[in-house]
């Protein structure tokens, strides 16, 4: 049985006027299509009206973290994607 890892990924929009709801929706959709489960997304203020999105989810370990970064960074209006936390889940 494959291991599950838990991610917290910080996604920065390209500007304070970026559509966070659209980024969230597209991010969730891309992650689910590739096997993510238990997804939650939180907005946190950064500076000057800019907010970051924090995606938290379970992910099949064999798919690796590179795919997560690639999927989220290809969304329109995303400036950067940083993995904040990565840990193996215990069953």
PDB file of C-alpha atoms in Angstrom:
ATOM      1  CA  UNK A   1       0.000   0.000   0.000  1.00  0.00           C
ATOM      2  CA  UNK A   2       1.350   3.406  -0.969  1.00  0.00           C
ATOM      3  CA  UNK A   3       2.157   5.989   1.664  1.00  0.00           C
ATOM      4  CA  UNK A   4       0.257   9.226   2.056  1.00  0.00           C
ATOM      5  CA  UNK A   5       1.979  12.540   2.712  1.00  0.00           C
ATOM      6  CA  UNK A   6       0.439  15.710   4.069  1.00  0.00           C
ATOM      7  CA  UNK A   7       1.220  19.020   2.404  1.00  0.00           C
ATOM      8  CA  UNK A   8       0.864  22.666   3.282  1.00  0.00           C
ATOM      9  CA  UNK A   9       1.591  24.723   0.176  1.00  0.00           C
ATOM     10  CA  UNK A  10       1.723  28.522   0.052  1.00  0.00           C
ATOM     11  CA  UNK A  11       0.463  29.969  -3.228  1.00  0.00           C
ATOM     12  CA  UNK A  12       1.144  33.647  -3.904  1.00  0.00           C
ATOM     13  CA  UNK A  13      -1.031  35.447  -6.449  1.00  0.00           C
ATOM     14  CA  UNK A  14       0.614  37.764  -8.952  1.00  0.00           C
ATOM     15  CA  UNK A  15      -1.141  40.854  -7.528  1.00  0.00           C
ATOM     16  CA  UNK A  16      -3.591  42.050  -4.889  1.00  0.00           C
ATOM     17  CA  UNK A  17      -6.279  42.165  -7.596  1.00  0.00           C
ATOM     18  CA  UNK A  18      -5.869  38.502  -8.589  1.00  0.00           C
ATOM     19  CA  UNK A  19      -9.042  36.404  -8.339  1.00  0.00           C
ATOM     20  CA  UNK A  20      -8.314  34.254  -5.270  1.00  0.00           C
ATOM     21  CA  UNK A  21     -11.575  32.305  -5.635  1.00  0.00           C
ATOM     22  CA  UNK A  22     -10.580  31.297  -9.174  1.00  0.00           C
ATOM     23  CA  UNK A  23      -7.054  30.290  -8.087  1.00  0.00           C
ATOM     24  CA  UNK A  24      -8.540  28.260  -5.221  1.00  0.00           C
ATOM     25  CA  UNK A  25     -11.087  26.529  -7.458  1.00  0.00           C
ATOM     26  CA  UNK A  26      -8.554  25.672 -10.179  1.00  0.00           C
ATOM     27  CA  UNK A  27      -5.997  24.522  -7.607  1.00  0.00           C
ATOM     28  CA  UNK A  28      -8.461  22.213  -5.886  1.00  0.00           C
ATOM     29  CA  UNK A  29      -9.587  20.814  -9.235  1.00  0.00           C
ATOM     30  CA  UNK A  30      -6.023  20.085 -10.425  1.00  0.00           C
ATOM     31  CA  UNK A  31      -5.048  18.488  -7.114  1.00  0.00           C
ATOM     32  CA  UNK A  32      -8.142  16.237  -7.012  1.00  0.00           C
ATOM     33  CA  UNK A  33      -7.526  15.144 -10.617  1.00  0.00           C
ATOM     34  CA  UNK A  34      -4.102  13.874  -9.527  1.00  0.00           C
ATOM     35  CA  UNK A  35      -5.149  12.098  -6.329  1.00  0.00           C
ATOM     36  CA  UNK A  36      -5.251  14.709  -3.560  1.00  0.00           C
ATOM     37  CA  UNK A  37      -7.810  14.258  -0.776  1.00  0.00           C
ATOM     38  CA  UNK A  38      -8.982  16.197   2.279  1.00  0.00           C
ATOM     39  CA  UNK A  39      -8.218  19.560   0.668  1.00  0.00           C
ATOM     40  CA  UNK A  40      -8.703  22.786   2.589  1.00  0.00           C
ATOM     41  CA  UNK A  41      -7.625  26.273   1.591  1.00  0.00           C
ATOM     42  CA  UNK A  42      -7.008  29.233   3.870  1.00  0.00           C
ATOM     43  CA  UNK A  43      -6.382  32.883   2.973  1.00  0.00           C
ATOM     44  CA  UNK A  44      -3.801  34.782   4.995  1.00  0.00           C
ATOM     45  CA  UNK A  45      -2.848  38.451   4.592  1.00  0.00           C
ATOM     46  CA  UNK A  46       0.759  39.081   3.536  1.00  0.00           C
ATOM     47  CA  UNK A  47       1.209  42.839   2.979  1.00  0.00           C
ATOM     48  CA  UNK A  48      -0.300  45.834   1.181  1.00  0.00           C
ATOM     49  CA  UNK A  49      -3.615  44.079   0.546  1.00  0.00           C
ATOM     50  CA  UNK A  50      -1.942  40.959  -0.861  1.00  0.00           C
ATOM     51  CA  UNK A  51      -3.194  37.611   0.448  1.00  0.00           C
ATOM     52  CA  UNK A  52      -1.602  34.169   0.152  1.00  0.00           C
ATOM     53  CA  UNK A  53      -3.551  30.943  -0.236  1.00  0.00           C
ATOM     54  CA  UNK A  54      -2.484  27.979   1.896  1.00  0.00           C
ATOM     55  CA  UNK A  55      -3.528  24.632   0.421  1.00  0.00           C
ATOM     56  CA  UNK A  56      -3.552  21.750   2.933  1.00  0.00           C
ATOM     57  CA  UNK A  57      -4.135  18.225   1.619  1.00  0.00           C
ATOM     58  CA  UNK A  58      -3.227  14.537   1.611  1.00  0.00           C
ATOM     59  CA  UNK A  59      -1.243  13.304  -1.394  1.00  0.00           C
ATOM     60  CA  UNK A  60       0.034   9.924  -2.676  1.00  0.00           C
ATOM     61  CA  UNK A  61       3.752   9.917  -1.814  1.00  0.00           C
ATOM     62  CA  UNK A  62       4.795   8.163  -5.016  1.00  0.00           C
ATOM     63  CA  UNK A  63       3.601  11.167  -7.073  1.00  0.00           C
ATOM     64  CA  UNK A  64       6.208  13.413  -5.451  1.00  0.00           C
ATOM     65  CA  UNK A  65       6.276  17.078  -4.549  1.00  0.00           C
ATOM     66  CA  UNK A  66       7.445  18.279  -7.965  1.00  0.00           C
ATOM     67  CA  UNK A  67       4.047  17.494  -9.489  1.00  0.00           C
ATOM     68  CA  UNK A  68       2.294  19.541  -6.790  1.00  0.00           C
ATOM     69  CA  UNK A  69       4.489  22.572  -7.527  1.00  0.00           C
ATOM     70  CA  UNK A  70       4.041  22.154 -11.278  1.00  0.00           C
ATOM     71  CA  UNK A  71       0.238  21.859 -11.105  1.00  0.00           C
ATOM     72  CA  UNK A  72      -0.261  24.911  -8.893  1.00  0.00           C
ATOM     73  CA  UNK A  73       2.332  27.132 -10.601  1.00  0.00           C
ATOM     74  CA  UNK A  74       0.609  26.715 -13.993  1.00  0.00           C
ATOM     75  CA  UNK A  75      -2.583  28.405 -12.764  1.00  0.00           C
ATOM     76  CA  UNK A  76      -3.137  31.876 -14.252  1.00  0.00           C
ATOM     77  CA  UNK A  77      -2.315  34.734 -11.853  1.00  0.00           C
ATOM     78  CA  UNK A  78      -0.085  32.564  -9.610  1.00  0.00           C
ATOM     79  CA  UNK A  79       3.273  34.191  -8.887  1.00  0.00           C
ATOM     80  CA  UNK A  80       4.933  31.521  -6.734  1.00  0.00           C
ATOM     81  CA  UNK A  81       4.365  28.171  -5.061  1.00  0.00           C
ATOM     82  CA  UNK A  82       6.280  27.162  -1.923  1.00  0.00           C
ATOM     83  CA  UNK A  83       5.974  23.936   0.013  1.00  0.00           C
ATOM     84  CA  UNK A  84       5.694  25.026   3.648  1.00  0.00           C
ATOM     85  CA  UNK A  85       5.289  21.575   5.203  1.00  0.00           C
ATOM     86  CA  UNK A  86       5.617  17.988   3.979  1.00  0.00           C
ATOM     87  CA  UNK A  87       5.242  14.985   6.275  1.00  0.00           C
ATOM     88  CA  UNK A  88       4.327  11.345   6.047  1.00  0.00           C
ATOM     89  CA  UNK A  89       0.883  10.471   7.412  1.00  0.00           C
ATOM     90  CA  UNK A  90       0.473   7.611   9.856  1.00  0.00           C
ATOM     91  CA  UNK A  91      -2.457   5.241   9.568  1.00  0.00           C
TER      92      UNK A  91
END
